[in-house]
């Protein structure tokens, strides 16, 4: 009996591929760059399962051609690269990888907050350029983190994990969510605020929402104008949640103090992007969950979802 085909759009650990090969024929795009669209479409036509990355667009065009497809396992907690409604109409299961990346992403979020607040990358460039010639009271002075106020937009698993880290810094924790979460308030001592109030009160605003029609460009000119001139904005959600032109103006005109960004509207971000020209921006290449241990766990979970569906079982983490 011919095994079903699983197409994996990026090279993964051998143990993950071996796990899939127990139940399927597996083909892998071996290069460390996104699978070309035409190759992806051709493989999808034959596949019963796809193990995808955020860079792989699973849309109406692909789903129309992929007549044998049963499951798309996205190796990410987000799935805005997938038309989930179109998949549902065709009976295609969509899964993601929540939980396993929570702690690593929270670590990166807090690291980005610290680096931005204390001007770490700017100071490193200053030193390496040979500009450090003497000590000065105001040399590369940043903002306090300890005992400041943290505002979290999107109090999900990662939001709570960031709040736990903030507790160790004695921070006052505020949050905004679609609806209040009393259980989160009890676990991490957070206070619910309407968005405008959170922006006015917070020293650090951390964006951790998924990208949905409601959150697209949620942070724009009006929202940045509500923030303190000493406030820091951190985005580890999706680039599309922010109006980048409005953010640039807010930073360039000193309406807010600095920004730390792990995500952008267009990725990889063009090197001529205006935000990259500002000294008060710390920019990273979307590495929120990038630890060896976490990426392996994400791949294993995606593979487990595929295996479950191909064996006629319920997926582990359906969307």
PDB file of C-alpha atoms in Angstrom:
ATOM      1  CA  UNK A   1       0.000   0.000   0.000  1.00  0.00           C
ATOM      2  CA  UNK A   2       1.399   3.399  -0.997  1.00  0.00           C
ATOM      3  CA  UNK A   3       2.169   5.668   1.928  1.00  0.00           C
ATOM      4  CA  UNK A   4       0.670   9.180   1.961  1.00  0.00           C
ATOM      5  CA  UNK A   5       3.039  11.997   1.050  1.00  0.00           C
ATOM      6  CA  UNK A   6       4.091  14.581   3.634  1.00  0.00           C
ATOM      7  CA  UNK A   7       5.860  17.654   2.300  1.00  0.00           C
ATOM      8  CA  UNK A   8       8.069  19.566   4.751  1.00  0.00           C
ATOM      9  CA  UNK A   9       8.954  23.084   3.647  1.00  0.00           C
ATOM     10  CA  UNK A  10      12.235  23.433   5.552  1.00  0.00           C
ATOM     11  CA  UNK A  11      15.049  21.174   6.719  1.00  0.00           C
ATOM     12  CA  UNK A  12      14.302  19.813  10.200  1.00  0.00           C
ATOM     13  CA  UNK A  13      16.003  17.512  12.707  1.00  0.00           C
ATOM     14  CA  UNK A  14      16.440  13.921  11.530  1.00  0.00           C
ATOM     15  CA  UNK A  15      14.440  12.550  14.454  1.00  0.00           C
ATOM     16  CA  UNK A  16      11.410  14.581  13.354  1.00  0.00           C
ATOM     17  CA  UNK A  17      11.630  13.353   9.762  1.00  0.00           C
ATOM     18  CA  UNK A  18      12.167   9.768  10.947  1.00  0.00           C
ATOM     19  CA  UNK A  19       9.017  10.021  13.066  1.00  0.00           C
ATOM     20  CA  UNK A  20       7.008  11.045  10.012  1.00  0.00           C
ATOM     21  CA  UNK A  21       8.545   8.341   7.843  1.00  0.00           C
ATOM     22  CA  UNK A  22       6.999   5.695  10.101  1.00  0.00           C
ATOM     23  CA  UNK A  23       3.597   6.593   8.645  1.00  0.00           C
ATOM     24  CA  UNK A  24       4.298   8.453   5.403  1.00  0.00           C
ATOM     25  CA  UNK A  25       6.596   9.115   2.499  1.00  0.00           C
ATOM     26  CA  UNK A  26       8.387  12.351   3.321  1.00  0.00           C
ATOM     27  CA  UNK A  27       9.887  14.938   1.003  1.00  0.00           C
ATOM     28  CA  UNK A  28      11.791  17.934   2.385  1.00  0.00           C
ATOM     29  CA  UNK A  29      12.808  21.285   0.936  1.00  0.00           C
ATOM     30  CA  UNK A  30      16.420  21.049   2.089  1.00  0.00           C
ATOM     31  CA  UNK A  31      17.572  24.621   1.532  1.00  0.00           C
ATOM     32  CA  UNK A  32      17.712  27.175   4.339  1.00  0.00           C
ATOM     33  CA  UNK A  33      15.449  29.638   2.549  1.00  0.00           C
ATOM     34  CA  UNK A  34      11.698  29.633   1.841  1.00  0.00           C
ATOM     35  CA  UNK A  35      10.439  27.027  -0.567  1.00  0.00           C
ATOM     36  CA  UNK A  36       9.715  28.715  -3.947  1.00  0.00           C
ATOM     37  CA  UNK A  37       6.015  29.235  -4.502  1.00  0.00           C
ATOM     38  CA  UNK A  38       5.798  27.110  -7.648  1.00  0.00           C
ATOM     39  CA  UNK A  39       7.608  24.205  -5.981  1.00  0.00           C
ATOM     40  CA  UNK A  40       5.321  24.495  -2.962  1.00  0.00           C
ATOM     41  CA  UNK A  41       2.213  24.440  -5.167  1.00  0.00           C
ATOM     42  CA  UNK A  42       3.441  21.423  -7.128  1.00  0.00           C
ATOM     43  CA  UNK A  43       4.219  19.435  -3.987  1.00  0.00           C
ATOM     44  CA  UNK A  44       0.913  20.428  -2.384  1.00  0.00           C
ATOM     45  CA  UNK A  45      -0.939  18.894  -5.347  1.00  0.00           C
ATOM     46  CA  UNK A  46       0.447  15.486  -4.387  1.00  0.00           C
ATOM     47  CA  UNK A  47       0.586  15.778  -0.602  1.00  0.00           C
ATOM     48  CA  UNK A  48      -1.843  14.619   2.048  1.00  0.00           C
ATOM     49  CA  UNK A  49       0.010  16.642   4.679  1.00  0.00           C
ATOM     50  CA  UNK A  50       2.076  19.817   4.723  1.00  0.00           C
ATOM     51  CA  UNK A  51       4.458  20.840   7.495  1.00  0.00           C
ATOM     52  CA  UNK A  52       4.735  24.584   6.952  1.00  0.00           C
ATOM     53  CA  UNK A  53       6.535  27.675   8.224  1.00  0.00           C
ATOM     54  CA  UNK A  54       5.183  31.220   8.606  1.00  0.00           C
ATOM     55  CA  UNK A  55       6.789  32.038   5.258  1.00  0.00           C
ATOM     56  CA  UNK A  56       4.586  29.520   3.416  1.00  0.00           C
ATOM     57  CA  UNK A  57       1.277  30.918   2.158  1.00  0.00           C
ATOM     58  CA  UNK A  58      -1.564  28.401   2.298  1.00  0.00           C
ATOM     59  CA  UNK A  59      -4.343  30.208   0.457  1.00  0.00           C
ATOM     60  CA  UNK A  60      -7.277  29.607  -1.876  1.00  0.00           C
ATOM     61  CA  UNK A  61      -4.969  28.966  -4.826  1.00  0.00           C
ATOM     62  CA  UNK A  62      -3.026  26.247  -3.044  1.00  0.00           C
ATOM     63  CA  UNK A  63      -6.052  24.631  -1.432  1.00  0.00           C
ATOM     64  CA  UNK A  64      -7.823  24.453  -4.796  1.00  0.00           C
ATOM     65  CA  UNK A  65      -4.890  22.563  -6.268  1.00  0.00           C
ATOM     66  CA  UNK A  66      -4.263  20.349  -3.220  1.00  0.00           C
ATOM     67  CA  UNK A  67      -7.125  17.909  -3.708  1.00  0.00           C
ATOM     68  CA  UNK A  68      -5.582  15.191  -1.511  1.00  0.00           C
ATOM     69  CA  UNK A  69      -4.645  17.447   1.383  1.00  0.00           C
ATOM     70  CA  UNK A  70      -5.812  16.412   4.855  1.00  0.00           C
ATOM     71  CA  UNK A  71      -3.724  18.486   7.247  1.00  0.00           C
ATOM     72  CA  UNK A  72      -1.526  21.587   7.369  1.00  0.00           C
ATOM     73  CA  UNK A  73       0.728  21.633  10.438  1.00  0.00           C
ATOM     74  CA  UNK A  74       2.134  25.121  10.917  1.00  0.00           C
ATOM     75  CA  UNK A  75       5.389  25.247  12.884  1.00  0.00           C
ATOM     76  CA  UNK A  76       4.379  28.396  14.761  1.00  0.00           C
ATOM     77  CA  UNK A  77       1.799  29.492  17.280  1.00  0.00           C
ATOM     78  CA  UNK A  78       0.429  32.011  14.764  1.00  0.00           C
ATOM     79  CA  UNK A  79      -1.227  30.928  11.531  1.00  0.00           C
ATOM     80  CA  UNK A  80      -1.954  34.161   9.668  1.00  0.00           C
ATOM     81  CA  UNK A  81      -0.136  32.627   6.666  1.00  0.00           C
ATOM     82  CA  UNK A  82      -3.008  30.138   6.350  1.00  0.00           C
ATOM     83  CA  UNK A  83      -6.559  30.774   5.145  1.00  0.00           C
ATOM     84  CA  UNK A  84      -8.062  28.733   7.957  1.00  0.00           C
ATOM     85  CA  UNK A  85     -11.654  29.296   6.822  1.00  0.00           C
ATOM     86  CA  UNK A  86     -10.923  28.092   3.283  1.00  0.00           C
ATOM     87  CA  UNK A  87      -9.177  25.035   4.730  1.00  0.00           C
ATOM     88  CA  UNK A  88     -12.126  24.287   6.996  1.00  0.00           C
ATOM     89  CA  UNK A  89     -14.546  24.393   4.053  1.00  0.00           C
ATOM     90  CA  UNK A  90     -12.470  21.737   2.311  1.00  0.00           C
ATOM     91  CA  UNK A  91     -12.164  19.545   5.391  1.00  0.00           C
ATOM     92  CA  UNK A  92      -8.454  20.285   5.798  1.00  0.00           C
ATOM     93  CA  UNK A  93      -7.271  20.302   9.401  1.00  0.00           C
ATOM     94  CA  UNK A  94      -5.012  23.176  10.438  1.00  0.00           C
ATOM     95  CA  UNK A  95      -2.765  22.868  13.487  1.00  0.00           C
ATOM     96  CA  UNK A  96      -0.227  25.076  15.216  1.00  0.00           C
ATOM     97  CA  UNK A  97       2.413  24.762  17.963  1.00  0.00           C
ATOM     98  CA  UNK A  98       1.272  26.624  21.088  1.00  0.00           C
ATOM     99  CA  UNK A  99       2.754  26.222  24.581  1.00  0.00           C
ATOM    100  CA  UNK A 100       6.129  24.787  23.540  1.00  0.00           C
ATOM    101  CA  UNK A 101       7.446  28.209  22.490  1.00  0.00           C
ATOM    102  CA  UNK A 102       5.977  30.238  25.346  1.00  0.00           C
ATOM    103  CA  UNK A 103       8.993  30.462  27.625  1.00  0.00           C
ATOM    104  CA  UNK A 104      11.582  31.043  24.904  1.00  0.00           C
ATOM    105  CA  UNK A 105       9.488  33.822  23.382  1.00  0.00           C
ATOM    106  CA  UNK A 106       8.937  35.406  26.777  1.00  0.00           C
ATOM    107  CA  UNK A 107      12.704  35.306  27.393  1.00  0.00           C
ATOM    108  CA  UNK A 108      13.333  37.068  24.088  1.00  0.00           C
ATOM    109  CA  UNK A 109      10.595  39.627  24.780  1.00  0.00           C
ATOM    110  CA  UNK A 110      12.130  40.592  28.091  1.00  0.00           C
ATOM    111  CA  UNK A 111      15.634  40.572  26.618  1.00  0.00           C
ATOM    112  CA  UNK A 112      14.453  42.952  23.891  1.00  0.00           C
ATOM    113  CA  UNK A 113      12.800  45.178  26.495  1.00  0.00           C
ATOM    114  CA  UNK A 114      16.024  45.302  28.520  1.00  0.00           C
ATOM    115  CA  UNK A 115      18.213  45.900  25.475  1.00  0.00           C
ATOM    116  CA  UNK A 116      16.004  48.763  24.320  1.00  0.00           C
ATOM    117  CA  UNK A 117      15.622  50.352  27.743  1.00  0.00           C
ATOM    118  CA  UNK A 118      19.359  50.290  28.485  1.00  0.00           C
ATOM    119  CA  UNK A 119      20.507  51.004  24.898  1.00  0.00           C
ATOM    120  CA  UNK A 120      22.565  47.809  24.775  1.00  0.00           C
ATOM    121  CA  UNK A 121      23.014  47.521  21.008  1.00  0.00           C
ATOM    122  CA  UNK A 122      23.616  51.256  20.665  1.00  0.00           C
ATOM    123  CA  UNK A 123      26.264  51.099  23.395  1.00  0.00           C
ATOM    124  CA  UNK A 124      27.930  48.127  21.722  1.00  0.00           C
ATOM    125  CA  UNK A 125      28.142  49.971  18.393  1.00  0.00           C
ATOM    126  CA  UNK A 126      29.476  53.045  20.227  1.00  0.00           C
ATOM    127  CA  UNK A 127      32.276  51.055  21.824  1.00  0.00           C
ATOM    128  CA  UNK A 128      33.240  49.125  18.683  1.00  0.00           C
ATOM    129  CA  UNK A 129      33.358  52.349  16.670  1.00  0.00           C
ATOM    130  CA  UNK A 130      36.026  53.685  19.024  1.00  0.00           C
ATOM    131  CA  UNK A 131      33.828  56.509  20.286  1.00  0.00           C
ATOM    132  CA  UNK A 132      34.267  55.722  23.999  1.00  0.00           C
ATOM    133  CA  UNK A 133      36.877  58.252  25.049  1.00  0.00           C
ATOM    134  CA  UNK A 134      35.783  59.131  28.591  1.00  0.00           C
ATOM    135  CA  UNK A 135      33.173  58.520  31.281  1.00  0.00           C
ATOM    136  CA  UNK A 136      30.231  60.911  31.466  1.00  0.00           C
ATOM    137  CA  UNK A 137      27.173  61.018  33.764  1.00  0.00           C
ATOM    138  CA  UNK A 138      24.828  61.014  30.777  1.00  0.00           C
ATOM    139  CA  UNK A 139      26.763  58.649  28.512  1.00  0.00           C
ATOM    140  CA  UNK A 140      24.185  56.345  26.870  1.00  0.00           C
ATOM    141  CA  UNK A 141      21.760  56.822  29.746  1.00  0.00           C
ATOM    142  CA  UNK A 142      18.645  54.692  29.403  1.00  0.00           C
ATOM    143  CA  UNK A 143      15.405  54.136  31.287  1.00  0.00           C
ATOM    144  CA  UNK A 144      14.765  52.274  34.538  1.00  0.00           C
ATOM    145  CA  UNK A 145      13.171  48.856  34.249  1.00  0.00           C
ATOM    146  CA  UNK A 146      12.978  48.036  37.938  1.00  0.00           C
ATOM    147  CA  UNK A 147       9.788  49.359  39.610  1.00  0.00           C
ATOM    148  CA  UNK A 148       8.451  50.743  36.301  1.00  0.00           C
ATOM    149  CA  UNK A 149       5.045  49.979  34.752  1.00  0.00           C
ATOM    150  CA  UNK A 150       4.637  47.268  32.119  1.00  0.00           C
ATOM    151  CA  UNK A 151       1.583  47.255  29.853  1.00  0.00           C
ATOM    152  CA  UNK A 152       0.909  43.995  28.003  1.00  0.00           C
ATOM    153  CA  UNK A 153      -1.420  44.034  25.005  1.00  0.00           C
ATOM    154  CA  UNK A 154      -2.587  40.442  24.609  1.00  0.00           C
ATOM    155  CA  UNK A 155      -2.556  38.465  27.856  1.00  0.00           C
ATOM    156  CA  UNK A 156      -2.214  34.956  26.461  1.00  0.00           C
ATOM    157  CA  UNK A 157       0.316  32.318  27.460  1.00  0.00           C
ATOM    158  CA  UNK A 158       3.281  34.433  26.369  1.00  0.00           C
ATOM    159  CA  UNK A 159       1.836  37.548  27.988  1.00  0.00           C
ATOM    160  CA  UNK A 160       1.571  35.753  31.319  1.00  0.00           C
ATOM    161  CA  UNK A 161       5.112  34.423  30.972  1.00  0.00           C
ATOM    162  CA  UNK A 162       6.418  37.945  30.337  1.00  0.00           C
ATOM    163  CA  UNK A 163       4.446  39.168  33.366  1.00  0.00           C
ATOM    164  CA  UNK A 164       6.095  36.514  35.557  1.00  0.00           C
ATOM    165  CA  UNK A 165       9.498  37.826  34.505  1.00  0.00           C
ATOM    166  CA  UNK A 166       8.381  41.379  35.211  1.00  0.00           C
ATOM    167  CA  UNK A 167       7.443  40.386  38.760  1.00  0.00           C
ATOM    168  CA  UNK A 168      11.119  39.716  39.435  1.00  0.00           C
ATOM    169  CA  UNK A 169      11.845  43.342  38.523  1.00  0.00           C
ATOM    170  CA  UNK A 170       9.177  44.672  40.857  1.00  0.00           C
ATOM    171  CA  UNK A 171       7.195  46.049  37.918  1.00  0.00           C
ATOM    172  CA  UNK A 172       3.589  47.138  38.099  1.00  0.00           C
ATOM    173  CA  UNK A 173       1.790  44.974  35.525  1.00  0.00           C
ATOM    174  CA  UNK A 174      -1.149  46.172  33.439  1.00  0.00           C
ATOM    175  CA  UNK A 175      -2.803  44.346  30.551  1.00  0.00           C
ATOM    176  CA  UNK A 176      -5.367  44.804  27.813  1.00  0.00           C
ATOM    177  CA  UNK A 177      -7.248  41.920  26.248  1.00  0.00           C
ATOM    178  CA  UNK A 178     -10.435  41.387  24.287  1.00  0.00           C
ATOM    179  CA  UNK A 179     -11.984  40.619  27.657  1.00  0.00           C
ATOM    180  CA  UNK A 180     -10.682  40.703  31.239  1.00  0.00           C
ATOM    181  CA  UNK A 181      -8.970  37.538  32.493  1.00  0.00           C
ATOM    182  CA  UNK A 182      -9.432  37.273  36.261  1.00  0.00           C
ATOM    183  CA  UNK A 183      -7.389  34.080  36.355  1.00  0.00           C
ATOM    184  CA  UNK A 184      -4.397  35.895  34.837  1.00  0.00           C
ATOM    185  CA  UNK A 185      -4.856  38.771  37.257  1.00  0.00           C
ATOM    186  CA  UNK A 186      -4.679  36.336  40.149  1.00  0.00           C
ATOM    187  CA  UNK A 187      -1.682  34.409  38.795  1.00  0.00           C
ATOM    188  CA  UNK A 188       0.574  37.364  37.928  1.00  0.00           C
ATOM    189  CA  UNK A 189      -0.931  40.283  39.833  1.00  0.00           C
ATOM    190  CA  UNK A 190      -1.923  42.177  36.691  1.00  0.00           C
ATOM    191  CA  UNK A 191      -4.528  44.917  36.440  1.00  0.00           C
ATOM    192  CA  UNK A 192      -6.920  45.164  33.483  1.00  0.00           C
ATOM    193  CA  UNK A 193      -7.061  48.439  31.570  1.00  0.00           C
ATOM    194  CA  UNK A 194      -8.820  49.734  28.499  1.00  0.00           C
ATOM    195  CA  UNK A 195      -6.249  50.210  25.747  1.00  0.00           C
ATOM    196  CA  UNK A 196      -6.068  54.010  25.985  1.00  0.00           C
ATOM    197  CA  UNK A 197      -5.541  53.905  29.738  1.00  0.00           C
ATOM    198  CA  UNK A 198      -2.842  51.241  29.423  1.00  0.00           C
ATOM    199  CA  UNK A 199      -0.976  53.352  26.869  1.00  0.00           C
ATOM    200  CA  UNK A 200      -1.133  56.453  29.077  1.00  0.00           C
ATOM    201  CA  UNK A 201       0.059  54.689  32.229  1.00  0.00           C
ATOM    202  CA  UNK A 202       2.748  52.317  30.944  1.00  0.00           C
ATOM    203  CA  UNK A 203       6.498  52.871  30.788  1.00  0.00           C
ATOM    204  CA  UNK A 204       6.801  49.790  28.562  1.00  0.00           C
ATOM    205  CA  UNK A 205       4.111  48.678  26.125  1.00  0.00           C
ATOM    206  CA  UNK A 206       4.562  45.107  24.917  1.00  0.00           C
ATOM    207  CA  UNK A 207       2.551  43.918  21.900  1.00  0.00           C
ATOM    208  CA  UNK A 208       1.718  40.203  22.068  1.00  0.00           C
ATOM    209  CA  UNK A 209      -1.537  39.843  20.140  1.00  0.00           C
ATOM    210  CA  UNK A 210      -2.148  37.488  17.213  1.00  0.00           C
ATOM    211  CA  UNK A 211      -2.698  39.140  13.834  1.00  0.00           C
ATOM    212  CA  UNK A 212      -6.440  39.230  13.136  1.00  0.00           C
ATOM    213  CA  UNK A 213      -8.715  41.683  11.312  1.00  0.00           C
ATOM    214  CA  UNK A 214      -9.348  43.317  14.714  1.00  0.00           C
ATOM    215  CA  UNK A 215      -5.669  43.707  15.613  1.00  0.00           C
ATOM    216  CA  UNK A 216      -4.312  44.722  12.198  1.00  0.00           C
ATOM    217  CA  UNK A 217      -2.575  48.095  12.661  1.00  0.00           C
ATOM    218  CA  UNK A 218      -3.989  48.222  16.175  1.00  0.00           C
ATOM    219  CA  UNK A 219      -1.114  50.532  17.115  1.00  0.00           C
ATOM    220  CA  UNK A 220      -1.258  53.671  14.997  1.00  0.00           C
ATOM    221  CA  UNK A 221      -0.693  57.395  15.233  1.00  0.00           C
ATOM    222  CA  UNK A 222      -3.455  57.994  17.777  1.00  0.00           C
ATOM    223  CA  UNK A 223      -2.249  55.160  20.014  1.00  0.00           C
ATOM    224  CA  UNK A 224       1.399  56.249  19.965  1.00  0.00           C
ATOM    225  CA  UNK A 225       0.325  59.820  20.793  1.00  0.00           C
ATOM    226  CA  UNK A 226      -1.176  58.538  24.050  1.00  0.00           C
ATOM    227  CA  UNK A 227       2.099  57.044  25.272  1.00  0.00           C
ATOM    228  CA  UNK A 228       4.564  58.827  27.533  1.00  0.00           C
ATOM    229  CA  UNK A 229       7.504  60.569  25.811  1.00  0.00           C
ATOM    230  CA  UNK A 230       9.753  58.329  27.960  1.00  0.00           C
ATOM    231  CA  UNK A 231       7.877  55.141  27.036  1.00  0.00           C
ATOM    232  CA  UNK A 232       9.288  52.151  25.165  1.00  0.00           C
ATOM    233  CA  UNK A 233       7.281  50.116  22.646  1.00  0.00           C
ATOM    234  CA  UNK A 234       8.095  46.423  22.135  1.00  0.00           C
ATOM    235  CA  UNK A 235       6.561  44.283  19.377  1.00  0.00           C
ATOM    236  CA  UNK A 236       6.986  40.506  19.441  1.00  0.00           C
ATOM    237  CA  UNK A 237       3.587  39.711  17.921  1.00  0.00           C
ATOM    238  CA  UNK A 238       3.263  40.287  14.162  1.00  0.00           C
ATOM    239  CA  UNK A 239       4.428  43.255  12.120  1.00  0.00           C
ATOM    240  CA  UNK A 240       0.923  43.784  10.793  1.00  0.00           C
ATOM    241  CA  UNK A 241      -0.374  44.788  14.223  1.00  0.00           C
ATOM    242  CA  UNK A 242       1.516  48.097  13.921  1.00  0.00           C
ATOM    243  CA  UNK A 243       1.320  51.038  11.527  1.00  0.00           C
ATOM    244  CA  UNK A 244       5.054  51.239  10.885  1.00  0.00           C
ATOM    245  CA  UNK A 245       4.904  54.727   9.360  1.00  0.00           C
ATOM    246  CA  UNK A 246       3.163  56.019  12.480  1.00  0.00           C
ATOM    247  CA  UNK A 247       5.720  54.271  14.677  1.00  0.00           C
ATOM    248  CA  UNK A 248       8.573  55.847  12.705  1.00  0.00           C
ATOM    249  CA  UNK A 249       7.102  59.326  13.141  1.00  0.00           C
ATOM    250  CA  UNK A 250       6.524  58.779  16.860  1.00  0.00           C
ATOM    251  CA  UNK A 251      10.158  57.746  17.326  1.00  0.00           C
ATOM    252  CA  UNK A 252      11.705  60.340  15.015  1.00  0.00           C
ATOM    253  CA  UNK A 253       9.693  63.151  16.580  1.00  0.00           C
ATOM    254  CA  UNK A 254      10.485  61.927  20.127  1.00  0.00           C
ATOM    255  CA  UNK A 255       6.822  61.309  20.935  1.00  0.00           C
ATOM    256  CA  UNK A 256       7.977  58.005  22.426  1.00  0.00           C
ATOM    257  CA  UNK A 257      11.468  57.178  23.651  1.00  0.00           C
ATOM    258  CA  UNK A 258      12.409  53.952  21.849  1.00  0.00           C
ATOM    259  CA  UNK A 259      11.169  50.716  20.265  1.00  0.00           C
ATOM    260  CA  UNK A 260      12.293  47.111  20.237  1.00  0.00           C
ATOM    261  CA  UNK A 261      11.041  45.112  17.257  1.00  0.00           C
ATOM    262  CA  UNK A 262      11.300  41.398  16.503  1.00  0.00           C
ATOM    263  CA  UNK A 263       8.712  41.516  13.711  1.00  0.00           C
ATOM    264  CA  UNK A 264       7.933  43.676  10.681  1.00  0.00           C
ATOM    265  CA  UNK A 265       5.134  44.028   8.148  1.00  0.00           C
ATOM    266  CA  UNK A 266       7.415  42.707   5.418  1.00  0.00           C
ATOM    267  CA  UNK A 267       9.928  40.009   6.308  1.00  0.00           C
ATOM    268  CA  UNK A 268      12.838  39.823   5.789  1.00  0.00           C
ATOM    269  CA  UNK A 269      12.782  43.555   6.446  1.00  0.00           C
ATOM    270  CA  UNK A 270      14.331  45.649   3.623  1.00  0.00           C
ATOM    271  CA  UNK A 271      17.629  47.196   4.668  1.00  0.00           C
ATOM    272  CA  UNK A 272      16.411  50.626   3.573  1.00  0.00           C
ATOM    273  CA  UNK A 273      13.421  50.445   5.939  1.00  0.00           C
ATOM    274  CA  UNK A 274      13.112  53.828   7.719  1.00  0.00           C
ATOM    275  CA  UNK A 275      12.864  52.221  11.172  1.00  0.00           C
ATOM    276  CA  UNK A 276      16.333  50.709  10.740  1.00  0.00           C
ATOM    277  CA  UNK A 277      17.833  54.189  10.383  1.00  0.00           C
ATOM    278  CA  UNK A 278      16.845  55.290  13.884  1.00  0.00           C
ATOM    279  CA  UNK A 279      19.316  54.981  16.782  1.00  0.00           C
ATOM    280  CA  UNK A 280      16.463  54.429  19.250  1.00  0.00           C
ATOM    281  CA  UNK A 281      15.268  51.215  17.570  1.00  0.00           C
ATOM    282  CA  UNK A 282      16.549  47.747  18.472  1.00  0.00           C
ATOM    283  CA  UNK A 283      15.623  45.469  15.560  1.00  0.00           C
ATOM    284  CA  UNK A 284      15.802  41.665  15.461  1.00  0.00           C
ATOM    285  CA  UNK A 285      15.120  39.173  12.626  1.00  0.00           C
ATOM    286  CA  UNK A 286      12.006  37.438  14.078  1.00  0.00           C
ATOM    287  CA  UNK A 287      13.844  35.196  16.550  1.00  0.00           C
ATOM    288  CA  UNK A 288      11.243  35.073  19.320  1.00  0.00           C
ATOM    289  CA  UNK A 289      11.272  31.285  19.714  1.00  0.00           C
ATOM    290  CA  UNK A 290      14.765  30.712  18.339  1.00  0.00           C
ATOM    291  CA  UNK A 291      16.409  28.365  20.783  1.00  0.00           C
ATOM    292  CA  UNK A 292      17.555  24.931  19.645  1.00  0.00           C
ATOM    293  CA  UNK A 293      15.420  23.232  22.271  1.00  0.00           C
ATOM    294  CA  UNK A 294      12.248  25.165  21.443  1.00  0.00           C
ATOM    295  CA  UNK A 295      12.510  24.817  17.675  1.00  0.00           C
ATOM    296  CA  UNK A 296      12.963  21.057  18.083  1.00  0.00           C
ATOM    297  CA  UNK A 297       9.872  20.837  20.291  1.00  0.00           C
ATOM    298  CA  UNK A 298       7.886  22.886  17.773  1.00  0.00           C
ATOM    299  CA  UNK A 299       8.906  20.559  14.936  1.00  0.00           C
ATOM    300  CA  UNK A 300       8.057  17.482  17.017  1.00  0.00           C
ATOM    301  CA  UNK A 301       4.603  18.871  17.805  1.00  0.00           C
ATOM    302  CA  UNK A 302       3.930  19.693  14.148  1.00  0.00           C
ATOM    303  CA  UNK A 303       4.958  16.150  13.201  1.00  0.00           C
ATOM    304  CA  UNK A 304       2.764  14.683  15.958  1.00  0.00           C
ATOM    305  CA  UNK A 305      -0.222  16.595  14.587  1.00  0.00           C
ATOM    306  CA  UNK A 306       0.397  15.241  11.092  1.00  0.00           C
ATOM    307  CA  UNK A 307       0.830  11.704  12.325  1.00  0.00           C
ATOM    308  CA  UNK A 308      -2.382  11.857  14.349  1.00  0.00           C
ATOM    309  CA  UNK A 309      -4.469  13.055  11.393  1.00  0.00           C
ATOM    310  CA  UNK A 310      -2.971  10.523   8.972  1.00  0.00           C
ATOM    311  CA  UNK A 311      -3.730   7.761  11.479  1.00  0.00           C
ATOM    312  CA  UNK A 312      -7.348   8.899  11.733  1.00  0.00           C
ATOM    313  CA  UNK A 313      -6.979  10.379  15.218  1.00  0.00           C
ATOM    314  CA  UNK A 314      -7.698  13.825  16.605  1.00  0.00           C
ATOM    315  CA  UNK A 315      -4.806  16.282  16.179  1.00  0.00           C
ATOM    316  CA  UNK A 316      -2.893  17.320  19.278  1.00  0.00           C
ATOM    317  CA  UNK A 317      -3.223  21.096  18.818  1.00  0.00           C
ATOM    318  CA  UNK A 318      -5.869  21.971  16.230  1.00  0.00           C
ATOM    319  CA  UNK A 319      -6.463  25.619  15.404  1.00  0.00           C
TER     320      UNK A 319
END
